Amino acid sequence: MKTLFRNKAGRLLSAVALIALAAPAMANTLNQNVSWTIDRTGTTAKYRTVAYGDSIFAGYNGSISNAGKYSAPTVDAEYLSARWNADIESVRRAKSGAVARDVYENKIVAERSYMQAASTRVVSFEMCGNDGLQARSAFKSQTGTCDYSGLDAAINSCKTYVAAAMDYINTNAHANTRLKVISNLHYPGYNTDNVQSACRDAGTGQTVNMRDRFLPAIAKMNYWMCEYARQKGFQCADSFAQYMAADYDSNGDGLIDSDALRYVSGESEASYVTRTSVALRATLRDANTKFVSSSSSFDYIQSDDTHPTYTGGTVSAGLWGGTTGTGAPRYSSFTNGRNPIWNQYGHERMGWALSVYQPANP
């Protein structure tokens, strides 16, 4: 009987080959957990922030072995370290490729111990992006008569598990927790979705513009993330507004576009969806070109046209385990509550959006 591995070198090559073959499947649901402590000079107090989510909070960059060190939750922790003059442990429990139910069941519920620690002061989460991406992919592959039920199912799943996650965090986060916050969804591929479908609408017999279908669906998900936050004692970091509109008044309505796009506390779903996907539609821009002024822009989306850009290097996170590490803060001061690159990368912008709700004291 022949043996599969003839020698040590052969075993190594075979293992690498097997990993390479399995990587695409594993990356669909890849745990990418990180604990990184912002170690501020001259401080003795140490507090924890806990972030649950999918590839966005993971800092996913296409790798099965590493992720961005400064994804949004760790950027948020850096702001908190400066505000409180304390060391902040940023715990990210993330699973790339996970739909909302997976994030809820296998991160928030199964890994509740991280937010139950007495040092916990902030709990944040994000979800639903993969529900939307999977529904979008399924719709794009349709021929014949268009079936919109997949988009509706994604919206309903998002609503169900966002509400469940908030209820669970409210019950299980340590009593010392001072802030609970959710980040809603940006629209990756906004420009590339501006094409006609291969399927035809049952009523008109015509193909449909895919962006016209997907935009209201994302708007409904985003509305309920922020509305449930209002109802259940969370804050809502409106990443859709931060990513998808310019930081100046492009339409002359007297409002900065990104401010005008934000969720308004207490508004109805119909009002929000109409305002963001119809009335202000002309101000929406693909986040690959995020205008921070009328003459300056930055790329908030990586080359995969999905995940936010980042800076500050990477950490081990994925197939070979996660990183537990410590590092000094990158910046010693924050002018007007913002670091010098707050609007230059997607993760920096999301981290800042999370940070604006931080309490003054621990």
Coordinates of C-alpha atoms in Angstrom, one line a residue:
M1 CA 0.0 0.0 0.0
K2 CA 1.4 3.4 -1.0
T3 CA 1.6 6.2 1.5
L4 CA 0.2 9.6 0.6
F5 CA 3.1 11.5 2.1
R6 CA 6.6 10.3 1.3
N7 CA 8.6 12.8 3.4
K8 CA 8.4 16.0 5.4
A9 CA 8.7 18.2 2.3
G10 CA 5.9 16.2 0.6
R11 CA 3.6 16.6 3.6
L12 CA 4.2 20.4 3.6
L13 CA 3.5 20.7 -0.1
S14 CA 0.3 18.6 0.2
A15 CA -0.9 20.7 3.1
V16 CA -0.4 23.9 1.2
A17 CA -2.1 22.5 -1.8
L18 CA -5.1 21.4 0.3
I19 CA -5.3 24.9 1.9
A20 CA -5.2 26.5 -1.5
L21 CA -8.1 24.3 -2.7
A22 CA -10.2 24.9 0.4
A23 CA -9.5 28.7 0.7
P24 CA -12.4 30.0 -1.4
A25 CA -15.0 27.9 0.4
M26 CA -13.5 28.7 3.9
A27 CA -13.4 32.4 3.1
N28 CA -17.2 32.4 2.7
T29 CA -17.5 32.1 6.5
L30 CA -14.1 32.9 8.0
N31 CA -13.6 33.8 11.6
Q32 CA -11.3 36.8 11.9
N33 CA -11.0 37.6 15.6
V34 CA -8.6 40.2 17.0
S35 CA -7.8 41.8 20.3
W36 CA -5.7 44.9 20.1
T37 CA -5.0 47.2 23.0
I38 CA -4.3 50.9 22.6
D39 CA -1.5 51.4 25.1
R40 CA -1.4 55.1 26.1
T41 CA 1.7 56.4 27.8
G42 CA 1.3 57.2 31.5
T43 CA -2.1 55.6 32.0
T44 CA -3.1 52.8 34.4
A45 CA -6.8 52.4 33.7
K46 CA -7.8 49.9 31.0
Y47 CA -11.3 49.4 29.5
R48 CA -12.7 47.2 26.8
T49 CA -14.7 47.8 23.7
V50 CA -16.3 44.7 22.0
A51 CA -17.4 44.7 18.4
Y52 CA -19.3 41.9 16.7
G53 CA -19.9 41.6 13.0
D54 CA -18.9 40.2 9.6
S55 CA -16.1 41.1 7.2
I56 CA -16.6 44.9 7.6
F57 CA -15.7 45.0 11.3
A58 CA -13.1 42.2 10.7
G59 CA -11.1 44.5 8.4
Y60 CA -11.2 42.0 5.6
N61 CA -8.8 42.5 2.8
G62 CA -9.1 39.4 0.7
S63 CA -6.7 37.4 2.8
I64 CA -7.5 34.2 4.7
S65 CA -4.7 34.8 7.2
N66 CA -4.7 38.5 8.0
A67 CA -6.9 41.6 8.3
G68 CA -6.5 45.3 8.7
K69 CA -5.2 46.2 12.2
Y70 CA -7.1 49.5 12.2
S71 CA -10.6 48.4 11.1
A72 CA -13.4 50.7 12.3
P73 CA -13.8 49.3 15.9
T74 CA -10.0 49.7 16.6
V75 CA -10.1 53.2 15.2
D76 CA -13.0 53.9 17.5
A77 CA -10.9 52.5 20.4
E78 CA -8.1 54.9 19.6
Y79 CA -10.5 57.9 19.8
L80 CA -11.8 56.5 23.1
S81 CA -8.3 56.1 24.5
A82 CA -7.6 59.8 23.9
R83 CA -11.0 60.9 25.3
W84 CA -10.6 59.0 28.5
N85 CA -6.8 59.1 28.8
A86 CA -6.9 55.3 29.3
D87 CA -5.7 52.1 27.7
I88 CA -8.5 50.6 25.5
E89 CA -8.7 46.9 24.6
S90 CA -10.5 46.6 21.3
V91 CA -12.0 43.1 21.0
R92 CA -13.3 42.3 17.5
R93 CA -15.3 39.0 17.2
A94 CA -16.0 38.9 13.5
K95 CA -16.9 36.3 10.8
S96 CA -16.3 37.2 7.2
G97 CA -19.1 36.1 4.9
A98 CA -21.6 35.7 7.8
V99 CA -25.2 36.6 7.2
A100 CA -27.2 38.4 10.0
R101 CA -28.4 35.2 11.6
D102 CA -24.8 33.8 11.7
V103 CA -23.5 36.9 13.3
Y104 CA -26.3 36.9 15.9
E105 CA -26.1 33.2 16.8
N106 CA -22.4 32.4 16.4
K107 CA -20.8 35.7 17.5
I108 CA -23.1 37.8 19.6
V109 CA -24.8 34.9 21.4
A110 CA -22.1 32.2 21.4
E111 CA -19.3 34.7 22.3
R112 CA -21.3 36.8 24.8
S113 CA -18.6 36.3 27.4
Y114 CA -16.5 39.1 25.8
M115 CA -19.2 41.7 26.5
Q116 CA -19.8 40.3 30.0
A117 CA -16.4 41.3 31.3
A118 CA -16.5 44.0 34.0
S119 CA -14.1 46.2 32.0
T120 CA -16.5 46.5 29.0
R121 CA -17.6 50.0 28.3
V122 CA -18.7 49.9 24.6
V123 CA -20.5 47.2 22.6
S124 CA -20.9 47.7 18.8
F125 CA -22.1 45.5 16.0
E126 CA -22.9 45.5 12.3
M127 CA -24.6 42.8 10.1
C128 CA -26.9 42.3 7.1
G129 CA -24.3 43.1 4.4
N130 CA -24.0 39.5 3.3
D131 CA -27.8 39.1 3.3
G132 CA -27.9 41.9 0.8
L133 CA -24.9 40.7 -1.2
Q134 CA -26.3 37.2 -1.5
A135 CA -29.7 38.5 -2.5
R136 CA -28.1 40.8 -5.1
S137 CA -26.1 37.9 -6.6
A138 CA -29.1 35.7 -6.8
F139 CA -31.1 38.4 -8.5
K140 CA -28.4 39.2 -11.0
S141 CA -28.4 35.5 -12.1
Q142 CA -32.1 35.4 -12.8
T143 CA -33.5 35.0 -16.3
G144 CA -37.2 34.9 -17.4
T145 CA -39.6 36.6 -15.0
C146 CA -38.0 38.6 -12.2
D147 CA -38.6 37.3 -8.7
Y148 CA -38.1 39.9 -6.0
S149 CA -38.8 37.7 -3.1
G150 CA -35.1 37.2 -2.3
L151 CA -34.6 40.9 -1.7
D152 CA -37.7 40.9 0.6
A153 CA -36.3 37.9 2.5
A154 CA -33.0 39.7 3.0
I155 CA -34.7 42.7 4.4
N156 CA -36.9 40.7 6.8
S157 CA -33.9 38.6 8.0
C158 CA -32.0 41.8 8.7
K159 CA -34.8 43.3 10.7
T160 CA -35.3 40.1 12.7
Y161 CA -31.7 39.6 13.7
V162 CA -30.9 43.3 14.2
A163 CA -33.7 43.5 16.7
A164 CA -32.7 40.2 18.3
A165 CA -29.1 41.3 18.6
M166 CA -30.0 44.5 20.4
D167 CA -32.3 42.7 22.8
Y168 CA -29.6 40.2 23.5
I169 CA -26.9 42.8 24.1
N170 CA -29.2 44.8 26.3
T171 CA -29.7 41.7 28.5
N172 CA -26.1 40.3 28.4
A173 CA -23.7 43.2 28.2
H174 CA -22.1 44.0 31.6
A175 CA -23.8 46.6 33.6
N176 CA -20.7 48.8 33.3
T177 CA -21.4 49.2 29.6
R178 CA -21.8 52.9 28.8
L179 CA -22.5 52.8 25.1
K180 CA -24.2 50.4 22.6
V181 CA -24.0 51.3 18.9
I182 CA -24.8 49.8 15.5
S183 CA -23.2 50.7 12.1
N184 CA -25.5 50.5 9.1
L185 CA -24.6 49.6 5.5
H186 CA -22.9 51.5 2.7
Y187 CA -23.8 50.5 -0.9
P188 CA -20.8 48.7 -2.5
G189 CA -20.9 48.5 -6.2
Y190 CA -23.3 51.5 -6.6
N191 CA -21.9 52.4 -10.0
T192 CA -21.6 48.8 -11.4
D193 CA -25.2 48.1 -10.5
N194 CA -26.4 50.7 -12.8
V195 CA -27.3 48.2 -15.5
Q196 CA -30.3 46.3 -16.7
S197 CA -31.3 42.9 -15.4
A198 CA -31.4 39.8 -17.5
C199 CA -34.9 39.0 -16.1
R200 CA -38.1 40.9 -17.0
D201 CA -40.7 42.4 -14.7
A202 CA -43.9 40.5 -14.6
G203 CA -46.0 43.6 -15.0
T204 CA -44.2 45.6 -17.6
G205 CA -42.4 42.8 -19.5
Q206 CA -39.3 44.9 -19.4
T207 CA -35.9 44.4 -17.8
V208 CA -35.3 46.5 -14.7
N209 CA -32.4 48.7 -13.6
M210 CA -30.7 46.7 -10.8
R211 CA -29.6 49.7 -8.8
D212 CA -33.2 51.0 -8.8
R213 CA -34.2 47.7 -7.1
F214 CA -31.3 47.4 -4.7
L215 CA -31.2 50.9 -3.4
P216 CA -34.6 50.9 -1.8
A217 CA -33.8 47.5 -0.3
I218 CA -30.6 48.8 1.3
A219 CA -32.5 51.8 2.5
K220 CA -35.1 49.7 4.3
M221 CA -32.4 47.7 6.0
N222 CA -30.6 50.9 7.1
Y223 CA -33.8 52.5 8.3
W224 CA -34.6 49.6 10.6
M225 CA -31.0 49.4 12.0
C226 CA -31.3 53.1 13.0
E227 CA -35.0 52.9 14.1
Y228 CA -34.5 49.8 16.3
A229 CA -31.4 51.6 17.7
R230 CA -33.7 54.5 18.7
Q231 CA -36.2 52.2 20.2
K232 CA -33.8 49.9 22.1
G233 CA -31.3 52.3 23.6
F234 CA -28.5 52.1 20.9
Q235 CA -26.9 54.7 18.8
C236 CA -26.7 54.4 15.0
A237 CA -23.5 55.3 13.1
D238 CA -24.9 56.1 9.7
S239 CA -22.2 54.7 7.5
F240 CA -24.5 55.0 4.4
A241 CA -24.5 58.8 4.8
Q242 CA -20.8 58.9 5.6
Y243 CA -19.8 56.9 2.5
M244 CA -22.4 57.6 -0.1
A245 CA -22.6 61.4 -0.3
A246 CA -20.2 64.3 -0.4
D247 CA -19.0 66.4 2.5
Y248 CA -20.2 69.7 0.8
D249 CA -23.4 71.0 -0.5
S250 CA -23.5 69.8 -4.1
N251 CA -27.2 70.5 -4.8
G252 CA -27.6 74.0 -3.2
D253 CA -30.2 73.0 -0.6
G254 CA -28.2 74.6 2.2
L255 CA -27.1 71.2 3.7
I256 CA -23.9 69.2 3.4
D257 CA -24.9 66.2 1.4
S258 CA -23.7 63.6 3.9
D259 CA -25.6 65.4 6.7
A260 CA -28.8 65.6 4.6
L261 CA -28.7 61.9 3.9
R262 CA -28.5 60.8 7.6
Y263 CA -31.4 59.0 9.4
V264 CA -33.7 61.4 11.2
S265 CA -34.7 60.2 14.6
G266 CA -38.4 59.2 14.6
E267 CA -39.1 59.4 10.9
S268 CA -41.1 56.8 9.2
E269 CA -39.8 54.0 6.9
A270 CA -41.6 55.5 3.9
S271 CA -40.1 59.0 4.6
Y272 CA -36.6 57.7 5.0
V273 CA -36.7 55.4 1.9
T274 CA -38.2 58.2 -0.2
R275 CA -35.7 60.8 1.1
T276 CA -32.6 58.7 0.6
S277 CA -33.4 56.8 -2.6
V278 CA -35.6 59.4 -4.4
A279 CA -35.4 63.0 -3.2
L280 CA -31.7 62.9 -2.6
R281 CA -30.8 60.4 -5.2
A282 CA -28.9 62.9 -7.3
T283 CA -26.5 63.5 -4.4
L284 CA -25.5 59.8 -4.0
R285 CA -22.0 58.9 -5.2
D286 CA -20.1 55.6 -5.4
A287 CA -17.8 55.4 -2.4
N288 CA -14.9 54.6 -4.6
T289 CA -14.8 58.4 -5.1
K290 CA -15.8 59.9 -1.8
F291 CA -15.7 63.7 -2.2
V292 CA -14.5 65.4 1.0
S293 CA -14.7 68.8 -0.8
S294 CA -15.7 70.0 -4.2
S295 CA -12.2 69.4 -5.5
S296 CA -10.8 66.6 -3.3
S297 CA -11.8 62.9 -3.1
F298 CA -10.6 59.6 -1.5
D299 CA -11.3 56.0 -2.3
Y300 CA -13.3 54.4 0.5
I301 CA -13.6 50.9 -1.2
Q302 CA -10.9 48.3 -1.9
S303 CA -10.4 46.8 -5.3
D304 CA -13.0 44.1 -4.6
D305 CA -15.6 46.9 -4.8
T306 CA -17.0 45.9 -1.4
H307 CA -14.8 46.3 1.6
P308 CA -13.6 49.6 3.1
T309 CA -10.1 50.8 2.6
Y310 CA -7.7 51.1 5.6
T311 CA -4.2 52.1 6.7
G312 CA -1.9 51.0 9.5
G313 CA -0.9 47.5 8.5
T314 CA -2.4 44.1 9.2
V315 CA -2.6 41.6 12.0
S316 CA -3.0 37.8 11.9
A317 CA -6.7 37.0 11.7
G318 CA -8.3 34.0 10.0
L319 CA -7.2 30.6 9.1
W320 CA -4.1 30.6 11.4
G321 CA -5.8 32.2 14.4
G322 CA -6.2 35.7 15.6
T323 CA -3.9 38.3 17.1
T324 CA -3.7 39.5 20.6
G325 CA -1.4 42.5 20.7
T326 CA -0.6 46.0 22.0
G327 CA 0.5 49.2 20.4
A328 CA 0.8 52.8 21.1
P329 CA -1.8 55.2 19.7
R330 CA -1.0 56.5 16.3
Y331 CA -2.0 60.1 17.2
S332 CA -1.5 62.1 20.3
S333 CA -4.3 64.6 19.7
F334 CA -7.5 65.0 17.8
T335 CA -8.5 68.4 16.3
N336 CA -12.3 68.9 16.7
G337 CA -12.5 65.2 17.7
R338 CA -10.9 63.9 14.5
N339 CA -7.6 62.4 13.7
P340 CA -5.6 63.7 10.7
I341 CA -6.8 61.0 8.3
W342 CA -10.4 60.7 9.6
N343 CA -11.9 61.2 6.1
Q344 CA -9.3 59.5 3.9
Y345 CA -10.1 55.8 4.3
G346 CA -13.3 53.9 4.7
H347 CA -12.4 52.3 8.0
E348 CA -11.1 55.6 9.4
R349 CA -14.4 57.3 8.5
M350 CA -16.5 54.5 10.0
G351 CA -14.4 54.5 13.1
W352 CA -14.9 58.2 13.5
A353 CA -18.7 57.8 13.0
L354 CA -18.7 55.3 15.8
S355 CA -16.7 57.6 18.1
V356 CA -19.0 60.6 18.0
Y357 CA -21.3 58.9 20.6
Q358 CA -18.6 58.2 23.1
P359 CA -19.4 59.3 26.7
A360 CA -17.1 61.8 28.3
N361 CA -16.2 59.5 31.2
P362 CA -15.8 55.8 31.7

